[in-house]
Short mmCIF file of C-alpha atoms and ligand atoms in Angstrom, two decimals:
data_model
loop_
_atom_site.label_atom_id
_atom_site.label_comp_id
_atom_site.label_asym_id
_atom_site.label_seq_id
_atom_site.Cartn_x
_atom_site.Cartn_y
_atom_site.Cartn_z
CA UNK Z 1 -28.60 22.15 35.85
CA UNK Z 2 -29.32 19.65 33.08
CA UNK Z 3 -26.31 17.72 31.91
CA UNK Z 4 -26.69 17.62 28.19
CA UNK Z 5 -23.85 15.67 26.66
CA UNK Z 6 -23.65 12.86 24.23
CA UNK Z 7 -21.64 9.69 24.26
CA UNK Z 8 -19.62 9.08 21.16
CA UNK Z 9 -19.33 5.50 19.98
CA UNK Z 10 -15.59 5.07 19.80
CA UNK Z 11 -13.01 2.35 20.34
CA UNK Z 12 -11.81 1.58 23.87
CA UNK Z 13 -8.28 1.27 22.55
CA UNK Z 14 -6.51 3.19 19.81
CA UNK Z 15 -2.92 1.99 19.64
CA UNK Z 16 -0.95 3.50 16.76
CA UNK Z 17 2.84 3.21 16.90
CA UNK Z 18 5.81 1.22 15.64
CA UNK Z 19 5.78 -2.22 17.24
CA UNK Z 20 2.12 -2.11 18.37
CA UNK Z 21 1.43 -5.58 17.00
CA UNK Z 22 3.89 -7.27 19.32
CA UNK Z 23 1.85 -6.15 22.33
CA UNK Z 24 -1.54 -7.08 20.93
CA UNK Z 25 -2.23 -9.84 23.45
CA UNK Z 26 -1.28 -7.67 26.43
CA UNK Z 27 -3.34 -4.70 25.21
CA UNK Z 28 -6.46 -6.84 24.76
CA UNK Z 29 -6.02 -8.52 28.15
CA UNK Z 30 -5.28 -5.21 29.91
CA UNK Z 31 -8.36 -3.55 28.54
CA UNK Z 32 -10.46 -6.62 29.44
CA UNK Z 33 -11.46 -7.05 25.81
CA UNK Z 34 -10.14 -10.57 25.94
CA UNK Z 35 -9.27 -11.70 29.41
CA UNK Z 36 -9.20 -15.36 28.49
CA UNK Z 37 -7.24 -14.84 25.29
CA UNK Z 38 -9.92 -16.65 23.28
CA UNK Z 39 -9.89 -14.76 20.01
CA UNK Z 40 -11.16 -15.54 16.55
CA UNK Z 41 -8.63 -13.99 14.19
CA UNK Z 42 -9.48 -13.42 10.53
CA UNK Z 43 -6.50 -13.14 8.19
CA UNK Z 44 -5.78 -13.39 4.49
CA UNK Z 45 -3.92 -16.34 3.05
CA UNK Z 46 -1.23 -14.10 1.55
CA UNK Z 47 0.46 -11.43 3.66
CA UNK Z 48 -1.67 -12.54 6.62
CA UNK Z 49 0.16 -15.87 6.78
CA UNK Z 50 3.49 -14.17 7.51
CA UNK Z 51 2.01 -12.03 10.28
CA UNK Z 52 0.27 -15.08 11.69
CA UNK Z 53 3.57 -16.89 11.94
CA UNK Z 54 5.05 -13.91 13.74
CA UNK Z 55 2.38 -13.23 16.34
CA UNK Z 56 0.72 -16.63 16.82
CA UNK Z 57 3.14 -17.61 19.64
CA UNK Z 58 2.04 -14.55 21.66
CA UNK Z 59 -1.67 -15.42 21.23
CA UNK Z 60 -1.93 -19.06 22.30
CA UNK Z 61 -5.70 -18.96 22.84
CA UNK Z 62 -6.46 -17.71 19.35
CA UNK Z 63 -8.13 -19.59 16.53
CA UNK Z 64 -7.12 -18.46 13.06
CA UNK Z 65 -9.52 -18.20 10.15
CA UNK Z 66 -8.36 -17.66 6.60
CA UNK Z 67 -10.69 -15.35 4.72
CA UNK Z 68 -10.91 -15.79 0.96
CA UNK Z 69 -11.91 -12.35 -0.23
CA UNK Z 70 -14.13 -9.37 0.38
CA UNK Z 71 -17.55 -10.69 -0.57
CA UNK Z 72 -20.65 -10.94 1.54
CA UNK Z 73 -20.45 -14.73 1.11
CA UNK Z 74 -16.94 -14.70 2.61
CA UNK Z 75 -18.22 -12.66 5.55
CA UNK Z 76 -21.25 -14.90 6.14
CA UNK Z 77 -19.03 -18.00 5.93
CA UNK Z 78 -16.64 -16.46 8.46
CA UNK Z 79 -19.54 -15.71 10.82
CA UNK Z 80 -20.70 -19.32 10.47
CA UNK Z 81 -17.24 -20.64 11.31
CA UNK Z 82 -16.82 -18.31 14.29
CA UNK Z 83 -20.14 -19.16 15.88
CA UNK Z 84 -18.96 -22.74 16.30
CA UNK Z 85 -16.45 -21.59 18.95
CA UNK Z 86 -16.47 -19.53 22.15
CA UNK Z 87 -14.65 -16.26 21.80
CA UNK Z 88 -14.28 -12.93 23.58
CA UNK Z 89 -13.74 -10.98 20.39
CA UNK Z 90 -13.11 -11.17 16.67
CA UNK Z 91 -9.84 -9.75 15.34
CA UNK Z 92 -9.58 -8.58 11.72
CA UNK Z 93 -5.89 -8.64 10.86
CA UNK Z 94 -5.18 -7.32 7.38
CA UNK Z 95 -6.22 -4.78 4.79
CA UNK Z 96 -9.65 -3.34 4.08
CA UNK Z 97 -11.21 -6.55 2.75
CA UNK Z 98 -10.27 -8.64 5.75
CA UNK Z 99 -11.31 -5.97 8.24
CA UNK Z 100 -14.65 -5.43 6.50
CA UNK Z 101 -15.31 -9.18 6.43
CA UNK Z 102 -14.41 -9.42 10.12
CA UNK Z 103 -16.57 -6.37 10.97
CA UNK Z 104 -19.60 -7.91 9.31
CA UNK Z 105 -18.98 -11.37 10.82
CA UNK Z 106 -18.46 -9.93 14.33
CA UNK Z 107 -21.70 -7.95 14.08
CA UNK Z 108 -23.53 -11.07 12.92
CA UNK Z 109 -22.40 -13.18 15.87
CA UNK Z 110 -22.64 -10.31 18.37
CA UNK Z 111 -18.97 -10.10 19.30
CA UNK Z 112 -16.79 -6.98 19.53
CA UNK Z 113 -14.32 -6.40 16.72
CA UNK Z 114 -10.65 -5.56 17.06
CA UNK Z 115 -9.31 -3.99 13.86
CA UNK Z 116 -5.62 -4.53 13.25
CA UNK Z 117 -4.91 -2.66 10.04
CA UNK Z 118 -1.91 -3.70 7.96
CA UNK Z 119 -2.28 -0.88 5.46
CA UNK Z 120 -3.69 2.64 5.41
CA UNK Z 121 -5.53 2.52 2.10
CA UNK Z 122 -8.77 4.17 3.26
CA UNK Z 123 -10.80 5.46 6.18
CA UNK Z 124 -12.80 2.25 6.66
CA UNK Z 125 -10.53 0.79 9.32
CA UNK Z 126 -12.46 2.37 12.17
CA UNK Z 127 -15.78 3.20 10.50
CA UNK Z 128 -19.26 1.82 11.23
CA UNK Z 129 -19.50 0.53 7.66
CA UNK Z 130 -18.44 -2.76 6.05
CA UNK Z 131 -17.99 -2.57 2.29
CA UNK Z 132 -18.52 -5.98 0.72
CA UNK Z 133 -19.07 -7.25 -2.80
CA UNK Z 134 -22.50 -8.75 -3.34
CA UNK Z 135 -24.45 -10.10 -6.30
CA UNK Z 136 -25.43 -6.58 -7.34
CA UNK Z 137 -21.88 -5.22 -7.27
CA UNK Z 138 -20.74 -3.62 -4.05
CA UNK Z 139 -22.72 -2.84 -0.92
CA UNK Z 140 -22.16 -0.81 2.26
CA UNK Z 141 -23.42 -2.49 5.42
CA UNK Z 142 -23.88 -0.72 8.74
CA UNK Z 143 -21.98 -2.40 11.59
CA UNK Z 144 -20.81 -1.34 15.07
CA UNK Z 145 -17.54 0.57 15.29
CA UNK Z 146 -14.50 -1.55 16.25
CA UNK Z 147 -13.88 -1.83 19.99
CA UNK Z 148 -10.13 -1.50 19.46
CA UNK Z 149 -7.92 -0.28 16.63
CA UNK Z 150 -4.30 -1.33 16.49
CA UNK Z 151 -1.97 -0.01 13.81
CA UNK Z 152 1.68 -1.04 13.82
CA UNK Z 153 3.62 1.51 11.79
CA UNK Z 154 6.38 -1.03 11.14
CA UNK Z 155 3.80 -3.26 9.45
CA UNK Z 156 2.39 -0.30 7.50
CA UNK Z 157 5.85 0.38 6.11
CA UNK Z 158 6.01 -3.15 4.71
CA UNK Z 159 2.81 -2.65 2.69
CA UNK Z 160 3.18 -1.32 -0.88
CA UNK Z 161 3.50 2.46 -0.84
CA UNK Z 162 0.45 2.87 -3.08
CA UNK Z 163 -1.70 1.80 -0.11
CA UNK Z 164 -0.36 4.69 1.94
CA UNK Z 165 -0.92 7.03 -1.00
CA UNK Z 166 -4.51 5.86 -1.29
CA UNK Z 167 -5.11 6.69 2.37
CA UNK Z 168 -3.73 10.20 1.82
CA UNK Z 169 -6.16 10.83 -1.05
CA UNK Z 170 -9.09 9.47 0.96
CA UNK Z 171 -8.45 11.60 4.03
CA UNK Z 172 -7.63 14.80 2.11
CA UNK Z 173 -10.96 14.41 0.29
CA UNK Z 174 -12.67 15.03 3.66
CA UNK Z 175 -12.07 18.75 3.11
CA UNK Z 176 -14.15 18.70 -0.06
CA UNK Z 177 -16.76 16.40 1.51
CA UNK Z 178 -17.30 18.78 4.45
CA UNK Z 179 -17.55 21.72 2.03
CA UNK Z 180 -20.31 19.78 0.22
CA UNK Z 181 -22.06 19.20 3.54
CA UNK Z 182 -21.98 22.92 4.31
CA UNK Z 183 -23.30 23.68 0.84
CA UNK Z 184 -26.21 21.27 1.43
CA UNK Z 185 -26.87 23.13 4.68
CA UNK Z 186 -26.92 26.55 2.98
CA UNK Z 187 -29.04 25.49 0.02
CA UNK Z 188 -31.16 22.63 1.31
CA UNK Z 189 -31.19 23.23 5.05
CA UNK Z 190 -29.53 19.86 5.71
CA UNK Z 191 -28.33 19.63 9.29
CA UNK Z 192 -24.56 19.63 9.72
CA UNK Z 193 -23.18 17.80 12.74
CA UNK Z 194 -20.54 20.30 13.83
CA UNK Z 195 -18.46 17.79 15.79
CA UNK Z 196 -18.35 15.24 12.98
CA UNK Z 197 -17.50 17.98 10.48
CA UNK Z 198 -14.74 19.33 12.74
CA UNK Z 199 -13.18 15.90 13.23
CA UNK Z 200 -13.24 15.02 9.54
CA UNK Z 201 -11.99 18.42 8.40
CA UNK Z 202 -9.17 18.56 10.95
CA UNK Z 203 -8.08 15.07 9.91
CA UNK Z 204 -7.96 16.19 6.28
CA UNK Z 205 -6.16 19.45 7.07
CA UNK Z 206 -3.57 17.72 9.26
CA UNK Z 207 -2.55 15.43 6.41
CA UNK Z 208 -2.85 18.15 3.75
CA UNK Z 209 -0.53 20.49 5.64
CA UNK Z 210 1.94 17.95 7.03
CA UNK Z 211 5.38 18.60 5.57
CA UNK Z 212 6.45 14.93 5.80
CA UNK Z 213 6.12 12.16 3.26
CA UNK Z 214 5.14 8.50 2.94
CA UNK Z 215 8.53 7.36 4.25
CA UNK Z 216 8.40 9.16 7.62
CA UNK Z 217 7.03 7.63 10.79
CA UNK Z 218 5.84 11.08 11.92
CA UNK Z 219 3.77 11.44 8.77
CA UNK Z 220 2.42 7.86 8.93
CA UNK Z 221 1.39 8.47 12.55
CA UNK Z 222 -0.64 11.56 11.57
CA UNK Z 223 -2.13 9.78 8.55
CA UNK Z 224 -3.16 6.73 10.60
CA UNK Z 225 -4.67 8.94 13.31
CA UNK Z 226 -6.49 11.00 10.68
CA UNK Z 227 -8.02 7.86 9.15
CA UNK Z 228 -9.16 6.61 12.56
CA UNK Z 229 -10.67 10.00 13.47
CA UNK Z 230 -12.47 10.09 10.13
CA UNK Z 231 -14.04 6.72 10.89
CA UNK Z 232 -15.18 7.99 14.28
CA UNK Z 233 -16.55 11.17 12.64
CA UNK Z 234 -18.79 8.88 10.58
CA UNK Z 235 -20.02 7.21 13.77
CA UNK Z 236 -20.73 10.64 15.28
CA UNK Z 237 -22.84 11.75 12.31
CA UNK Z 238 -24.35 8.32 11.69
CA UNK Z 239 -23.47 8.31 8.01
CA UNK Z 240 -20.57 8.86 5.64
CA UNK Z 241 -21.38 12.57 5.12
CA UNK Z 242 -18.22 13.90 6.86
CA UNK Z 243 -15.94 12.06 4.45
CA UNK Z 244 -17.95 11.49 1.30
CA UNK Z 245 -19.22 14.13 -1.10
CA UNK Z 246 -18.67 14.90 -4.77
CA UNK Z 247 -15.17 13.43 -4.43
CA UNK Z 248 -16.62 10.03 -3.58
CA UNK Z 249 -19.42 10.27 -6.15
CA UNK Z 250 -16.75 10.71 -8.82
CA UNK Z 251 -14.86 7.77 -7.33
CA UNK Z 252 -17.98 5.58 -7.40
CA UNK Z 253 -18.64 6.64 -11.00
CA UNK Z 254 -15.17 5.43 -12.02
CA UNK Z 255 -15.84 2.12 -10.22
CA UNK Z 256 -19.22 1.61 -11.86
CA UNK Z 257 -18.45 2.84 -15.39
CA UNK Z 258 -15.03 1.22 -15.67
CA UNK Z 259 -15.05 -1.67 -13.19
CA UNK Z 260 -12.05 -3.39 -14.75
CA UNK Z 261 -9.90 -0.26 -14.97
CA UNK Z 262 -10.74 1.55 -11.75
CA UNK Z 263 -7.76 2.85 -9.75
CA UNK Z 264 -7.33 2.77 -5.96
CA UNK Z 265 -10.16 4.30 -3.89
CA UNK Z 266 -8.02 7.13 -2.51
CA UNK Z 267 -6.42 7.91 -5.86
CA UNK Z 268 -9.85 8.49 -7.38
CA UNK Z 269 -11.17 10.36 -4.32
CA UNK Z 270 -8.14 12.68 -4.19
CA UNK Z 271 -8.50 13.56 -7.87
CA UNK Z 272 -12.27 13.93 -7.36
CA UNK Z 273 -11.68 16.27 -4.41
CA UNK Z 274 -9.19 18.53 -6.23
CA UNK Z 275 -11.65 18.82 -9.13
CA UNK Z 276 -14.67 19.33 -6.85
CA UNK Z 277 -12.85 22.15 -5.01
CA UNK Z 278 -12.24 23.80 -8.39
CA UNK Z 279 -15.90 23.35 -9.33
CA UNK Z 280 -17.04 25.12 -6.18
CA UNK Z 281 -14.84 28.09 -7.03
CA UNK Z 282 -12.22 27.37 -4.35
CA UNK Z 283 -9.46 27.68 -6.94
CA UNK Z 284 -6.59 28.34 -4.56
CA UNK Z 285 -7.57 25.44 -2.32
CA UNK Z 286 -7.91 23.20 -5.36
CA UNK Z 287 -4.45 24.15 -6.62
CA UNK Z 288 -2.89 23.60 -3.20
CA UNK Z 289 -4.61 20.25 -2.85
CA UNK Z 290 -3.36 19.22 -6.30
CA UNK Z 291 0.16 20.32 -5.39
CA UNK Z 292 0.14 18.20 -2.20
CA UNK Z 293 -1.38 15.19 -3.94
CA UNK Z 294 1.34 15.43 -6.59
CA UNK Z 295 4.04 15.70 -3.95
CA UNK Z 296 2.86 12.37 -2.51
CA UNK Z 297 2.75 10.74 -5.94
CA UNK Z 298 -1.03 10.81 -6.27
CA UNK Z 299 -2.89 11.53 -9.52
CA UNK Z 300 -4.53 14.90 -10.16
CA UNK Z 301 -5.28 14.32 -13.83
CA UNK Z 302 -7.31 11.40 -15.24
CA UNK Z 303 -4.54 10.29 -17.59
CA UNK Z 304 -2.33 9.61 -14.56
CA UNK Z 305 -4.67 6.73 -13.72
CA UNK Z 306 -5.23 5.70 -17.33
CA UNK Z 307 -8.38 7.63 -18.24
CA UNK Z 308 -8.95 10.08 -21.07
CA UNK Z 309 -10.41 13.53 -20.40
CA UNK Z 310 -13.65 12.39 -22.08
CA UNK Z 311 -13.90 9.39 -19.77
CA UNK Z 312 -13.38 11.69 -16.81
CA UNK Z 313 -16.12 14.00 -18.07
CA UNK Z 314 -18.43 10.98 -18.38
CA UNK Z 315 -17.60 9.97 -14.80
CA UNK Z 316 -18.33 13.48 -13.49
CA UNK Z 317 -21.61 13.56 -15.39
CA UNK Z 318 -22.66 10.15 -14.07
CA UNK Z 319 -21.40 10.79 -10.51
CA UNK Z 320 -24.65 12.21 -8.98
CA UNK Z 321 -26.48 8.99 -9.89
CA UNK Z 322 -24.13 6.94 -7.71
CA UNK Z 323 -25.44 8.50 -4.54
CA UNK Z 324 -29.06 9.60 -4.89
CA UNK Z 325 -30.11 12.03 -2.20
CA UNK Z 326 -26.64 13.33 -1.42
CA UNK Z 327 -26.42 17.00 -2.29
CA UNK Z 328 -22.95 18.10 -3.37
CA UNK Z 329 -21.44 20.69 -5.68
CA UNK Z 330 -22.25 18.32 -8.59
CA UNK Z 331 -25.99 18.26 -7.89
CA UNK Z 332 -25.87 21.98 -7.11
CA UNK Z 333 -24.35 23.00 -10.45
CA UNK Z 334 -26.11 20.25 -12.44
CA UNK Z 335 -23.64 20.67 -15.31
CA UNK Z 336 -24.21 19.36 -18.83
CA UNK Z 337 -21.50 17.54 -20.77
CA UNK Z 338 -20.18 20.62 -22.58
CA UNK Z 339 -20.04 22.62 -19.36
CA UNK Z 340 -18.09 19.87 -17.59
CA UNK Z 341 -15.65 19.82 -20.52
CA UNK Z 342 -15.14 23.57 -20.21
CA UNK Z 343 -14.58 23.50 -16.45
CA UNK Z 344 -12.23 20.55 -16.82
CA UNK Z 345 -10.14 22.51 -19.35
CA UNK Z 346 -9.97 25.41 -16.88
CA UNK Z 347 -9.02 23.03 -14.05
CA UNK Z 348 -6.16 21.61 -16.10
CA UNK Z 349 -4.93 25.11 -16.87
CA UNK Z 350 -5.15 26.11 -13.21
CA UNK Z 351 -3.21 23.17 -11.77
CA UNK Z 352 -0.76 22.87 -14.69
CA UNK Z 353 -0.45 19.64 -16.67
ZN1 ZN K 1 -13.35 7.02 1.11
#
């Protein structure tokens, strides 16, 4: 009998719990990721410095590298610094920018990456993509998935609550992204990877339907797990399809049209998802999504992140151009300005202002 299975690129270690950071050295040694303890650790100068002080004594073989920002130059510089030493692995300890820099640098020098996330702002902490600013704006670079993901819920609690909120919006938007994928299948015959779609959708549904809030460990656990599973779903499908549809096109449009005023990634994606669900005629789902987003303190109307309805309409109209080739409800309906205005007015009525 043929054995037809596939191997899923996924981390060796996923350690999500309160206090996980204190055991980092033991976990890496146990799993043979770093037997010698020689680690190159990338941190930020700000909040990273405090964590460094705390955990440096437990990682005597580590060399610490301060990363300036989230640009491709920062990542290339980090890779250059790291290649001067001998290390078992690179550790990215921080928020999205630090982890993305470390991901890119680790890939460049051929070392495995350990992602230690200090906030839950988006699903990039375990994804095969590094998002870095370049001369043309912002680019997405393909990289291997992290070999280990460590999330200490006590550290997450110390991060500003808006980071947690952003993660909620990003993961809930999976539901709309998968619906876009299925639409592309029906209309364009695009192949849907059922496993990737299942992982991404279940992650979104788990957070959407969880009764807890940003202050509960039980909720943070589910949110962190959902973000990690979403990243792995992207590895399974080989692209961002499971977690990025019209919701993310609207988010990119905000970023590109109003670069100085753009809100957090997950805030824009959550709003984009609630609106995209309405567009596709899933009015009940859209209203429920909006209700949950509101409960967590996330925006569901453009003015809640400082945009006028007209600016929102412009963003929706421009959105398809941000991701050529991705077929979503926006490309499907191909709405003109006046039509977007009309649907937006109906959306506002449906969710209540
Ligand atoms: Zn996202």
